[in-house]
């Protein structure tokens, strides 16, 4: 166990700093310096390409409003969001030169909003293409957009045949100002035949879009080799510190940490039980602390009676079921002075990275961070 005296001094010293002492809420801390370091490393992997950033789902739950302008400041000028609403949300915090691509395209009727906020829809279907071209004619402007071709994910995008037919029959495609031609890899994490087949399919169509930027790779695609990089790479998770490859040259810096605090502490005896349905039966004298986070904040319920948290670097088991905004932890082994109300409890920290916590819960790192709710405040630090 670490040196008690020093630790007690550090246990709550930054409470005032981050606004604790007023409410019991939890804090996700986002290290912007780590984002900078990850972005630069990814950029260096594809030196001949532009390095964009995928900031959909509120930058994977980290807060696109702060992260997108920070990336723009680092020189990033291509941003990807899921839908028009997300695009509108970041338009006002980005330089007007920044390109914002909308991966889902514009839903019917949203074309004017996309134009008004200077967003580039990625057109995925004949319907989206026709609607965009109708809007362009109405406005008498050649508004740029992207085209997504499906090369094997079967999720979004034109089929290859559909695009070829459109091109051959001069149906619309020639009228479109295509700024970006893209596809998405299905399993770039593994050096696979599938990726090579997708690469081959993508290449077969690039000649249809001689003026467009070409883009194929997400974070994992960056490690698949130079031939996958094209003009623009589109990392998301790699920027936010999630490991997307076991490549020896890339160890992402941890960006996210998550902390809550103790509300109350109690003594329990043989015969007591903990939490809903009394799933944890107490078999000895125990001290149990109640901490202020639960599944309603996005903490995985499956970690009840299974997961761990940390107090001053010491591992503490979660006991009983996780409830909506609370969970109970076994602090029997800790000195009393470490468990006073307001004591910080680390959930994501150097001892337990996002990836560790996610995999304990059988989740992906981005599945975990996108689920961390709005009750949990975001705090941004930079060194
Ligand atoms: C989410 C997404 C990305 C980013 O993926 P990561 O694996 O997080 O790097 C890139 N392109 C598309 C089309 C996406 O949907």
Coordinates of C-alpha atoms and ligand atoms in Angstrom, one line a residue:
X1 CA 0.0 0.0 0.0
X2 CA 1.4 3.5 -0.9
X3 CA 2.5 5.9 1.7
X4 CA -0.5 6.9 3.8
X5 CA 0.4 10.4 4.9
X6 CA 1.2 11.7 1.4
X7 CA -1.9 10.1 0.0
X8 CA -4.2 11.6 2.6
X9 CA -2.9 15.0 1.7
X10 CA -3.7 14.4 -1.9
X11 CA -7.0 12.6 -1.5
X12 CA -9.2 15.6 -1.8
X13 CA -6.9 18.5 -2.6
X14 CA -8.3 19.2 -6.0
X15 CA -12.0 19.1 -5.0
X16 CA -12.3 22.8 -5.0
X17 CA -10.4 23.0 -8.3
X18 CA -13.0 21.1 -10.2
X19 CA -16.1 22.3 -8.5
X20 CA -16.6 19.4 -6.1
X21 CA -18.0 20.2 -2.7
X22 CA -21.1 21.5 -4.3
X23 CA -22.7 18.5 -5.9
X24 CA -22.0 14.8 -5.9
X25 CA -21.6 14.4 -9.6
X26 CA -18.8 12.6 -11.5
X27 CA -16.3 14.1 -13.8
X28 CA -14.8 12.9 -17.1
X29 CA -11.5 14.6 -17.6
X30 CA -10.2 14.9 -21.2
X31 CA -6.5 15.5 -21.6
X32 CA -6.1 17.7 -24.7
X33 CA -2.3 17.3 -24.7
X34 CA -2.9 13.5 -25.1
X35 CA -5.2 14.3 -28.0
X36 CA -2.5 16.5 -29.6
X37 CA 0.0 13.7 -29.2
X38 CA -2.3 11.0 -30.7
X39 CA -3.3 13.3 -33.6
X40 CA 0.3 14.0 -34.5
X41 CA 1.3 10.3 -34.3
X42 CA -1.6 9.4 -36.6
X43 CA -0.7 12.2 -38.9
X44 CA 2.9 10.9 -39.1
X45 CA 1.7 7.5 -40.1
X46 CA 0.2 8.9 -43.3
X47 CA 2.6 11.7 -44.2
X48 CA 1.3 12.2 -47.7
X49 CA -2.4 12.4 -46.7
X50 CA -4.5 15.0 -44.9
X51 CA -5.5 13.8 -41.5
X52 CA -9.2 14.5 -40.7
X53 CA -11.0 13.7 -37.5
X54 CA -14.2 11.8 -36.9
X55 CA -16.1 13.6 -34.1
X56 CA -19.5 11.9 -34.4
X57 CA -21.5 11.1 -31.3
X58 CA -20.2 14.3 -29.6
X59 CA -16.6 13.3 -30.3
X60 CA -17.1 9.8 -28.9
X61 CA -18.7 11.2 -25.8
X62 CA -15.7 13.5 -25.0
X63 CA -17.4 16.7 -26.1
X64 CA -17.1 17.8 -29.8
X65 CA -17.7 21.5 -28.8
X66 CA -14.3 21.6 -27.2
X67 CA -12.4 18.9 -29.2
X68 CA -13.3 20.0 -32.7
X69 CA -11.8 23.5 -32.4
X70 CA -8.8 22.1 -30.5
X71 CA -8.1 19.8 -33.5
X72 CA -8.7 22.7 -35.9
X73 CA -6.1 24.6 -34.0
X74 CA -3.7 21.7 -34.6
X75 CA -4.2 22.0 -38.3
X76 CA -7.1 19.5 -38.8
X77 CA -9.4 20.9 -41.5
X78 CA -11.7 17.9 -42.3
X79 CA -14.3 16.8 -39.8
X80 CA -16.8 14.0 -40.0
X81 CA -20.1 13.9 -38.0
X82 CA -23.0 11.5 -38.2
X83 CA -25.9 13.8 -39.0
X84 CA -26.8 17.4 -39.9
X85 CA -27.6 18.2 -36.2
X86 CA -24.1 17.3 -35.2
X87 CA -22.7 19.3 -38.0
X88 CA -24.7 22.4 -37.0
X89 CA -23.5 22.0 -33.4
X90 CA -19.8 22.3 -34.4
X91 CA -20.1 24.7 -37.4
X92 CA -20.1 27.7 -35.1
X93 CA -16.9 26.6 -33.2
X94 CA -14.8 25.9 -36.3
X95 CA -13.1 28.2 -38.8
X96 CA -15.2 28.8 -41.9
X97 CA -12.5 27.1 -43.9
X98 CA -13.0 23.8 -42.1
X99 CA -14.9 21.1 -44.0
X100 CA -17.7 19.3 -42.2
X101 CA -18.9 16.0 -43.8
X102 CA -22.1 14.4 -42.7
X103 CA -21.7 10.7 -42.9
X104 CA -25.4 9.8 -42.9
X105 CA -26.1 12.3 -45.7
X106 CA -29.0 14.7 -45.5
X107 CA -32.3 13.2 -44.6
X108 CA -35.2 14.3 -46.9
X109 CA -36.0 18.0 -46.3
X110 CA -32.6 18.6 -44.5
X111 CA -30.8 19.8 -47.6
X112 CA -31.4 23.5 -47.0
X113 CA -30.2 23.2 -43.4
X114 CA -27.0 21.4 -44.7
X115 CA -26.4 24.2 -47.1
X116 CA -27.2 27.0 -44.7
X117 CA -24.6 25.7 -42.2
X118 CA -22.0 24.9 -44.9
X119 CA -22.0 21.1 -44.4
X120 CA -21.1 18.6 -47.0
X121 CA -23.5 15.6 -47.0
X122 CA -22.0 12.3 -47.9
X123 CA -24.5 10.9 -50.4
X124 CA -25.2 7.3 -49.8
X125 CA -28.1 6.4 -52.2
X126 CA -29.8 7.4 -55.4
X127 CA -32.5 9.1 -53.3
X128 CA -30.0 11.3 -51.5
X129 CA -28.2 12.1 -54.7
X130 CA -31.4 13.1 -56.5
X131 CA -32.6 15.2 -53.6
X132 CA -29.3 17.0 -53.3
X133 CA -29.2 17.7 -57.1
X134 CA -32.8 19.0 -56.9
X135 CA -31.8 21.3 -54.1
X136 CA -28.7 22.5 -56.2
X137 CA -31.0 23.3 -59.1
X138 CA -33.5 25.1 -56.9
X139 CA -30.7 27.2 -55.5
X140 CA -28.9 27.4 -58.9
X141 CA -25.6 26.5 -57.2
X142 CA -23.2 23.6 -57.6
X143 CA -23.1 22.7 -53.9
X144 CA -20.3 20.2 -53.2
X145 CA -21.0 16.8 -51.6
X146 CA -19.3 13.5 -51.0
X147 CA -20.1 10.0 -52.4
X148 CA -19.9 6.9 -50.3
X149 CA -19.5 3.5 -52.0
X150 CA -20.1 0.3 -50.1
X151 CA -17.2 -2.0 -50.7
X152 CA -18.1 -4.7 -48.1
X153 CA -19.6 -3.3 -44.9
X154 CA -23.2 -3.4 -46.3
X155 CA -24.1 -0.5 -44.1
X156 CA -24.1 2.9 -45.9
X157 CA -23.3 3.9 -49.5
X158 CA -24.1 3.2 -53.1
X159 CA -23.4 -0.3 -54.4
X160 CA -20.6 -0.5 -56.9
X161 CA -22.9 -1.6 -59.7
X162 CA -25.3 1.3 -58.9
X163 CA -22.4 3.9 -59.2
X164 CA -21.1 2.3 -62.4
X165 CA -24.5 2.4 -64.0
X166 CA -25.1 6.0 -62.9
X167 CA -21.7 7.0 -64.4
X168 CA -22.3 5.2 -67.6
X169 CA -25.7 6.6 -68.2
X170 CA -24.7 10.1 -67.2
X171 CA -27.5 10.1 -64.6
X172 CA -26.8 12.9 -62.2
X173 CA -23.2 12.1 -61.2
X174 CA -21.7 14.4 -63.9
X175 CA -23.9 17.2 -62.5
X176 CA -22.6 16.8 -59.0
X177 CA -19.6 18.6 -57.6
X178 CA -18.0 15.6 -55.8
X179 CA -15.6 16.9 -53.2
X180 CA -15.0 13.5 -51.6
X181 CA -15.2 9.9 -52.7
X182 CA -15.0 7.4 -49.8
X183 CA -15.7 3.9 -48.5
X184 CA -15.3 2.3 -45.0
X185 CA -13.3 -0.8 -44.2
X186 CA -15.0 -3.6 -42.4
X187 CA -12.1 -5.2 -40.5
X188 CA -9.0 -3.1 -40.9
X189 CA -7.9 -4.2 -37.4
X190 CA -6.8 -7.5 -38.9
X191 CA -4.5 -7.6 -41.9
X192 CA -7.1 -9.4 -43.9
X193 CA -8.0 -10.5 -47.3
X194 CA -11.2 -8.5 -46.8
X195 CA -9.4 -5.2 -46.5
X196 CA -7.4 -6.0 -49.7
X197 CA -10.6 -6.8 -51.5
X198 CA -12.2 -3.6 -50.4
X199 CA -9.1 -1.7 -51.5
X200 CA -9.3 -3.3 -54.9
X201 CA -13.1 -2.5 -55.2
X202 CA -12.5 1.1 -54.1
X203 CA -9.7 1.6 -56.6
X204 CA -11.8 0.2 -59.4
X205 CA -14.1 3.2 -59.1
X206 CA -11.8 6.1 -58.2
X207 CA -11.4 7.1 -61.9
X208 CA -15.1 8.1 -61.9
X209 CA -14.2 11.0 -59.5
X210 CA -11.0 12.6 -60.9
X211 CA -11.5 15.8 -59.0
X212 CA -12.6 14.3 -55.6
X213 CA -10.5 13.7 -52.5
X214 CA -10.3 10.0 -51.9
X215 CA -10.7 8.5 -48.5
X216 CA -10.8 4.9 -47.2
X217 CA -9.1 4.6 -43.8
X218 CA -10.4 4.9 -40.3
X219 CA -7.9 4.7 -37.4
X220 CA -7.2 1.0 -37.9
X221 CA -6.8 1.5 -41.7
X222 CA -3.9 3.8 -41.0
X223 CA -1.9 0.7 -40.0
X224 CA -2.9 -1.4 -43.0
X225 CA -0.3 0.2 -45.2
X226 CA 0.4 3.2 -47.4
X227 CA -1.9 2.0 -50.2
X228 CA -4.9 2.4 -47.9
X229 CA -4.3 6.1 -47.1
X230 CA -5.2 8.0 -50.3
X231 CA -5.8 11.8 -49.9
X232 CA -7.5 11.9 -46.6
X233 CA -7.5 9.6 -43.6
X234 CA -10.4 9.5 -41.1
X235 CA -9.3 8.4 -37.6
X236 CA -11.7 8.7 -34.7
X237 CA -10.9 6.4 -31.8
X238 CA -7.1 6.6 -32.4
X239 CA -7.2 10.3 -31.7
X240 CA -9.1 9.7 -28.4
X241 CA -6.6 7.2 -27.1
X242 CA -8.4 4.0 -27.9
X243 CA -6.1 1.3 -29.1
X244 CA -7.0 0.5 -32.7
X245 CA -4.0 -1.6 -33.5
X246 CA -1.4 -3.7 -31.8
X247 CA 1.1 -2.0 -34.1
X248 CA 4.4 -1.6 -32.1
X249 CA 4.8 1.9 -33.4
X250 CA 1.6 3.3 -32.0
X251 CA 0.9 3.3 -28.3
X252 CA -1.9 5.9 -27.9
X253 CA -1.7 8.4 -25.0
X254 CA -4.6 8.0 -22.6
X255 CA -7.0 10.9 -23.1
X256 CA -10.0 10.0 -20.8
X257 CA -10.2 9.7 -17.1
X258 CA -13.4 9.3 -15.0
X259 CA -13.8 10.1 -11.4
X260 CA -16.6 10.1 -8.9
X261 CA -16.7 10.5 -5.1
X262 CA -17.9 8.9 -2.0
X263 CA -21.2 10.0 -0.5
X264 CA -21.4 7.8 2.6
X265 CA -19.6 4.9 4.3
X266 CA -21.1 2.2 6.6
X267 CA -20.0 -0.8 8.7
X268 CA -21.6 -4.2 7.8
X269 CA -21.6 -7.5 9.7
X270 CA -22.1 -11.2 8.9
X271 CA -25.7 -11.6 7.8
X272 CA -26.1 -8.2 6.2
X273 CA -26.6 -7.9 2.4
X274 CA -25.7 -5.3 -0.1
X275 CA -27.8 -3.6 -2.9
X276 CA -30.9 -4.5 -4.8
X277 CA -32.0 -8.1 -4.6
X278 CA -29.3 -8.5 -1.8
X279 CA -27.0 -10.1 -4.4
X280 CA -24.0 -9.6 -2.1
X281 CA -24.2 -11.5 1.2
X282 CA -21.8 -10.1 3.9
X283 CA -19.8 -12.9 5.5
X284 CA -17.4 -10.9 7.7
X285 CA -17.1 -7.4 9.2
X286 CA -16.9 -5.0 6.2
X287 CA -16.8 -1.3 5.5
X288 CA -18.7 -0.4 2.4
X289 CA -18.7 3.1 0.7
X290 CA -21.5 4.3 -1.6
X291 CA -20.1 6.2 -4.6
X292 CA -22.0 8.6 -6.8
X293 CA -22.1 6.9 -10.2
X294 CA -24.3 4.2 -11.7
X295 CA -25.8 2.9 -15.0
X296 CA -27.8 6.1 -15.4
X297 CA -24.5 7.9 -15.8
X298 CA -23.3 5.2 -18.3
X299 CA -21.3 3.1 -15.9
X300 CA -21.8 -0.5 -17.0
X301 CA -24.3 -2.3 -14.8
X302 CA -22.6 -5.6 -15.6
X303 CA -19.7 -4.6 -13.4
X304 CA -21.8 -5.1 -10.3
X305 CA -20.1 -7.7 -8.1
X306 CA -17.3 -8.0 -10.7
X307 CA -15.5 -4.7 -11.5
X308 CA -13.0 -2.6 -9.6
X309 CA -12.4 1.0 -8.9
X310 CA -9.4 2.8 -7.4
X311 CA -8.9 5.0 -4.4
X312 CA -5.5 6.6 -4.4
X313 CA -4.2 3.9 -6.6
X314 CA -5.5 1.1 -4.4
X315 CA -7.8 -1.4 -6.1
X316 CA -11.3 -1.6 -4.5
X317 CA -13.9 -4.1 -5.5
X318 CA -17.5 -3.2 -6.5
X319 CA -19.9 -5.1 -4.3
X320 CA -23.6 -5.6 -5.0
X321 CA -25.5 -4.5 -8.1
X322 CA -24.7 -1.2 -9.7
X323 CA -27.8 1.0 -9.4
X324 CA -29.0 4.0 -11.4
X325 CA -26.8 6.7 -9.9
X326 CA -24.9 4.9 -7.1
X327 CA -22.7 1.9 -6.5
X328 CA -21.2 0.3 -3.5
X329 CA -17.5 -0.5 -3.0
X330 CA -15.7 -2.6 -0.4
X331 CA -13.3 -0.3 1.4
X332 CA -12.6 -2.7 4.4
X333 CA -8.9 -2.7 3.6
X334 CA -8.5 1.1 3.5
X335 CA -7.8 3.4 6.4
X336 CA -11.0 5.2 7.6
X337 CA -9.4 8.5 6.7
X338 CA -9.4 7.5 3.0
X339 CA -13.1 7.0 2.8
X340 CA -14.7 10.3 4.1
X341 CA -17.5 11.8 2.1
X342 CA -16.1 13.6 -0.9
X343 CA -13.2 11.2 -1.3
X344 CA -12.4 10.8 -5.0
X345 CA -12.9 7.4 -6.6
X346 CA -11.2 6.7 -9.9
X347 CA -13.0 4.6 -12.5
X348 CA -10.9 5.3 -15.5
X349 CA -7.3 6.2 -14.5
X350 CA -3.7 5.1 -15.1
X351 CA -4.3 1.9 -13.2
X352 CA -7.5 1.1 -15.2
X353 CA -7.6 2.5 -18.7
X354 CA -10.7 3.0 -20.8
X355 CA -9.8 -0.2 -22.6
X356 CA -9.4 -2.1 -19.3
X357 CA -12.8 -1.0 -18.0
X358 CA -14.5 -1.5 -21.3
X359 CA -13.1 -5.0 -21.7
X360 CA -14.1 -5.9 -18.1
X361 CA -17.6 -5.0 -19.2
X362 CA -17.3 -6.8 -22.5
X363 CA -17.6 -3.4 -24.3
X364 CA -15.6 -1.4 -26.8
X365 CA -13.9 1.6 -25.5
X366 CA -16.0 4.0 -27.7
X367 CA -19.1 2.1 -26.7
X368 CA -18.3 3.0 -23.1
X369 CA -17.3 6.6 -23.6
X370 CA -20.3 7.4 -25.8
X371 CA -22.6 6.0 -23.1
X372 CA -21.2 8.3 -20.3
X373 CA -24.2 10.6 -19.8
X374 CA -24.6 14.3 -19.6
X375 CA -25.0 14.2 -15.7
X376 CA -21.3 13.6 -15.7
X377 CA -19.4 16.9 -16.2
X378 CA -16.6 17.2 -18.8
X379 CA -13.4 18.9 -17.8
X380 CA -10.6 19.7 -20.2
X381 CA -6.9 19.9 -19.1
X382 CA -3.8 20.7 -21.1
X383 CA -0.2 20.8 -20.2
Ligands
LIG1 C1 -16.7 6.1 -37.2 C2 -16.1 6.2 -38.5 C3 -14.7 6.4 -38.7 C4 -13.8 6.5 -37.5 O1 -13.6 5.1 -37.1 P1 -12.5 4.8 -35.9 O2 -12.4 3.3 -36.0 O3 -13.0 5.3 -34.6 O4 -11.2 5.5 -36.3 C5 -14.3 6.6 -40.0 N1 -15.1 6.5 -41.0 C6 -16.4 6.3 -40.9 C7 -17.3 6.2 -42.1 C8 -17.0 6.1 -39.7 O5 -18.3 5.8 -39.5

